[in-house]
Amino acid sequence: MTTGNAMKHYITAVMLFLLPGLGHAELYFELALEGGGETLARSSDGLELNAGGGIKFAGGVINNFGENNHSRLSLALGYLSDSIDASNGEGDLDSFTFDAIYSRLFHLHRLGVGLSYHIGPEYSDSVDGFGSTRIEFDDALGIILQYGYALTPGFQLGARYTLMDYKANGLSIDADSFGVFLAFGM
């Protein structure tokens, strides 16, 4: 399945999720900073580009349900990107993401578990004197463990751990990441 077809399937899934509870679904947005995973590139001044890490922008829907709406299912489409620039070249890693997370509210604390699907992760670099490299990884599925704290109604600050591997040409690399996020709802 191509990345374009995969993206269409995930957008369709989000739309189907919205239909039964359209009146209850809320939009939300998220900004995250994630790091970890195996090092793909290192600059001469010590900066690293790691699999599974970077800055993530995401948007999606939240459906609250259960007793006092303490349970929540969130679905989000996002974009994860990281890059480094050095005097002798540059490197980039980017991927589209689809996250599905079930979480439970305990006073102001929210604990969650879910799945993250990275669609079309791609690494590229260009190093003076060595040419360029491009690696298109297979789509990857991982597990998310998450903690969030409600700063105010509609704003949540949290930490997330994602367990994942990227694979390409029969080789596998660690793309586990740990990050912090800020989410806000509409």
CSV table of C-alpha atoms in Angstrom, one decimal:
chain,number,residue,atom,x,y,z
A,1,MET,CA,0.0,0.0,0.0
A,2,THR,CA,1.4,3.4,-0.9
A,3,THR,CA,1.7,6.2,1.6
A,4,GLY,CA,-1.1,8.1,-0.1
A,5,ASN,CA,-3.5,5.2,0.0
A,6,ALA,CA,-2.6,4.5,3.7
A,7,MET,CA,-3.3,8.2,4.5
A,8,LYS,CA,-6.7,8.0,2.8
A,9,HIS,CA,-7.6,4.9,4.9
A,10,TYR,CA,-6.6,6.7,8.2
A,11,ILE,CA,-8.6,9.8,7.3
A,12,THR,CA,-11.6,7.5,6.5
A,13,ALA,CA,-11.1,5.9,9.9
A,14,VAL,CA,-11.2,9.2,11.7
A,15,MET,CA,-14.4,10.2,9.8
A,16,LEU,CA,-16.1,6.9,10.7
A,17,PHE,CA,-15.1,7.5,14.3
A,18,LEU,CA,-16.8,10.9,14.2
A,19,LEU,CA,-20.1,9.8,12.7
A,20,PRO,CA,-21.7,8.0,15.6
A,21,GLY,CA,-20.9,10.7,18.2
A,22,LEU,CA,-20.5,13.8,16.1
A,23,GLY,CA,-22.3,15.8,18.8
A,24,HIS,CA,-19.9,14.6,21.5
A,25,ALA,CA,-16.6,14.7,19.6
A,26,GLU,CA,-14.2,17.6,20.3
A,27,LEU,CA,-11.3,18.8,18.2
A,28,TYR,CA,-7.9,19.0,19.7
A,29,PHE,CA,-4.4,20.0,18.7
A,30,GLU,CA,-1.0,18.9,20.0
A,31,LEU,CA,2.5,20.1,20.0
A,32,ALA,CA,5.2,17.6,21.1
A,33,LEU,CA,9.0,17.3,21.4
A,34,GLU,CA,10.2,13.7,21.2
A,35,GLY,CA,13.7,12.3,21.4
A,36,GLY,CA,15.3,8.9,21.5
A,37,GLY,CA,15.9,6.0,19.2
A,38,GLU,CA,19.1,5.0,17.3
A,39,THR,CA,21.3,7.8,16.0
A,40,LEU,CA,21.0,8.2,12.2
A,41,ALA,CA,23.3,11.2,11.9
A,42,ARG,CA,25.7,13.2,14.1
A,43,SER,CA,27.1,16.6,13.3
A,44,SER,CA,30.7,17.6,14.1
A,45,ASP,CA,29.4,19.8,17.0
A,46,GLY,CA,27.6,16.9,18.6
A,47,LEU,CA,24.0,17.4,17.4
A,48,GLU,CA,22.2,14.1,16.7
A,49,LEU,CA,19.3,13.0,14.5
A,50,ASN,CA,17.6,10.0,16.0
A,51,ALA,CA,14.9,7.6,14.7
A,52,GLY,CA,11.5,8.3,16.1
A,53,GLY,CA,12.3,11.8,17.5
A,54,GLY,CA,11.6,15.4,16.5
A,55,ILE,CA,8.9,18.0,16.7
A,56,LYS,CA,5.4,16.8,16.2
A,57,PHE,CA,2.3,18.7,15.2
A,58,ALA,CA,-1.0,16.8,15.4
A,59,GLY,CA,-4.7,17.4,15.3
A,60,GLY,CA,-7.6,15.1,15.9
A,61,VAL,CA,-10.8,14.3,17.7
A,62,ILE,CA,-11.6,13.3,21.3
A,63,ASN,CA,-14.6,11.3,22.4
A,64,ASN,CA,-15.3,11.3,26.1
A,65,PHE,CA,-17.5,8.5,27.4
A,66,GLY,CA,-18.2,6.3,30.5
A,67,GLU,CA,-19.2,7.3,34.0
A,68,ASN,CA,-18.7,11.1,34.3
A,69,ASN,CA,-16.9,11.1,31.0
A,70,HIS,CA,-13.7,10.0,32.7
A,71,SER,CA,-12.8,7.7,29.8
A,72,ARG,CA,-11.5,9.1,26.5
A,73,LEU,CA,-10.6,7.9,23.1
A,74,SER,CA,-8.5,10.2,21.0
A,75,LEU,CA,-7.5,9.9,17.3
A,76,ALA,CA,-5.0,12.2,15.8
A,77,LEU,CA,-3.2,12.7,12.5
A,78,GLY,CA,0.2,14.4,12.8
A,79,TYR,CA,3.5,15.2,11.3
A,80,LEU,CA,6.9,14.4,13.0
A,81,SER,CA,10.0,16.0,11.7
A,82,ASP,CA,13.6,16.5,12.8
A,83,SER,CA,16.7,17.8,11.1
A,84,ILE,CA,20.3,18.8,11.7
A,85,ASP,CA,22.5,21.2,9.9
A,86,ALA,CA,26.3,21.1,10.1
A,87,SER,CA,29.2,22.8,8.3
A,88,ASN,CA,29.6,19.8,6.0
A,89,GLY,CA,26.0,18.8,5.3
A,90,GLU,CA,22.5,18.2,6.6
A,91,GLY,CA,20.2,15.4,7.6
A,92,ASP,CA,16.4,15.2,7.8
A,93,LEU,CA,13.9,12.6,9.1
A,94,ASP,CA,10.1,13.0,8.7
A,95,SER,CA,7.0,10.9,9.0
A,96,PHE,CA,3.2,11.3,9.1
A,97,THR,CA,1.7,9.8,12.2
A,98,PHE,CA,-1.7,8.3,13.3
A,99,ASP,CA,-2.3,7.9,17.0
A,100,ALA,CA,-5.2,6.2,18.8
A,101,ILE,CA,-5.1,6.5,22.6
A,102,TYR,CA,-7.5,5.3,25.3
A,103,SER,CA,-7.1,7.2,28.5
A,104,ARG,CA,-8.7,7.5,31.9
A,105,LEU,CA,-9.0,10.6,34.1
A,106,PHE,CA,-8.1,10.4,37.8
A,107,HIS,CA,-8.8,13.9,39.3
A,108,LEU,CA,-6.5,16.2,37.2
A,109,HIS,CA,-4.3,13.3,36.0
A,110,ARG,CA,-4.9,11.3,32.8
A,111,LEU,CA,-3.2,7.9,32.2
A,112,GLY,CA,-3.3,6.5,28.6
A,113,VAL,CA,-2.3,3.6,26.4
A,114,GLY,CA,-2.6,3.3,22.7
A,115,LEU,CA,-1.1,2.7,19.3
A,116,SER,CA,1.0,5.0,17.1
A,117,TYR,CA,1.4,4.3,13.4
A,118,HIS,CA,4.2,6.1,11.5
A,119,ILE,CA,3.4,6.4,7.8
A,120,GLY,CA,6.3,6.6,5.4
A,121,PRO,CA,9.2,7.5,7.7
A,122,GLU,CA,12.0,8.8,5.5
A,123,TYR,CA,15.6,9.7,6.3
A,124,SER,CA,17.8,11.7,3.9
A,125,ASP,CA,21.1,13.4,4.2
A,126,SER,CA,23.7,15.2,2.1
A,127,VAL,CA,27.3,15.3,3.3
A,128,ASP,CA,30.0,17.2,1.5
A,129,GLY,CA,32.4,14.7,-0.2
A,130,PHE,CA,30.2,11.7,0.5
A,131,GLY,CA,27.1,12.4,-1.6
A,132,SER,CA,23.6,11.9,-0.4
A,133,THR,CA,21.7,9.0,1.3
A,134,ARG,CA,18.0,8.4,1.3
A,135,ILE,CA,16.2,5.6,3.3
A,136,GLU,CA,12.5,5.0,3.0
A,137,PHE,CA,11.5,3.0,6.0
A,138,ASP,CA,8.4,0.7,6.1
A,139,ASP,CA,5.3,2.0,7.9
A,140,ALA,CA,5.8,1.2,11.6
A,141,LEU,CA,3.4,0.4,14.4
A,142,GLY,CA,4.2,1.1,18.0
A,143,ILE,CA,2.8,1.2,21.5
A,144,ILE,CA,2.2,4.5,23.4
A,145,LEU,CA,2.2,4.9,27.2
A,146,GLN,CA,1.2,8.4,28.3
A,147,TYR,CA,0.6,10.6,31.3
A,148,GLY,CA,-1.1,14.0,31.2
A,149,TYR,CA,-1.9,16.7,33.7
A,150,ALA,CA,-4.8,19.1,33.2
A,151,LEU,CA,-3.4,22.6,33.6
A,152,THR,CA,-6.8,24.2,33.0
A,153,PRO,CA,-9.9,22.9,31.3
A,154,GLY,CA,-8.9,22.2,27.7
A,155,PHE,CA,-5.1,22.4,28.3
A,156,GLN,CA,-3.0,19.3,29.1
A,157,LEU,CA,0.7,19.0,29.7
A,158,GLY,CA,2.1,15.5,29.6
A,159,ALA,CA,4.8,12.9,28.9
A,160,ARG,CA,4.7,10.1,26.4
A,161,TYR,CA,6.8,7.0,25.7
A,162,THR,CA,6.5,5.3,22.4
A,163,LEU,CA,8.0,1.8,21.8
A,164,MET,CA,8.6,1.3,18.0
A,165,ASP,CA,11.1,0.0,15.5
A,166,TYR,CA,11.7,1.3,12.0
A,167,LYS,CA,12.5,-1.3,9.3
A,168,ALA,CA,14.0,-1.0,5.8
A,169,ASN,CA,15.5,-3.6,3.5
A,170,GLY,CA,15.4,-6.3,6.1
A,171,LEU,CA,17.2,-4.2,8.8
A,172,SER,CA,15.6,-2.9,11.9
A,173,ILE,CA,16.5,0.1,14.1
A,174,ASP,CA,15.2,1.3,17.4
A,175,ALA,CA,12.8,4.2,17.1
A,176,ASP,CA,11.6,4.3,20.7
A,177,SER,CA,11.1,7.8,21.9
A,178,PHE,CA,10.3,9.8,25.0
A,179,GLY,CA,8.7,13.2,24.8
A,180,VAL,CA,6.7,16.0,26.3
A,181,PHE,CA,3.5,17.4,24.8
A,182,LEU,CA,1.0,20.2,25.2
A,183,ALA,CA,-2.5,19.5,24.0
A,184,PHE,CA,-5.4,21.9,23.8
A,185,GLY,CA,-9.0,21.3,22.9
A,186,MET,CA,-11.7,23.4,21.2
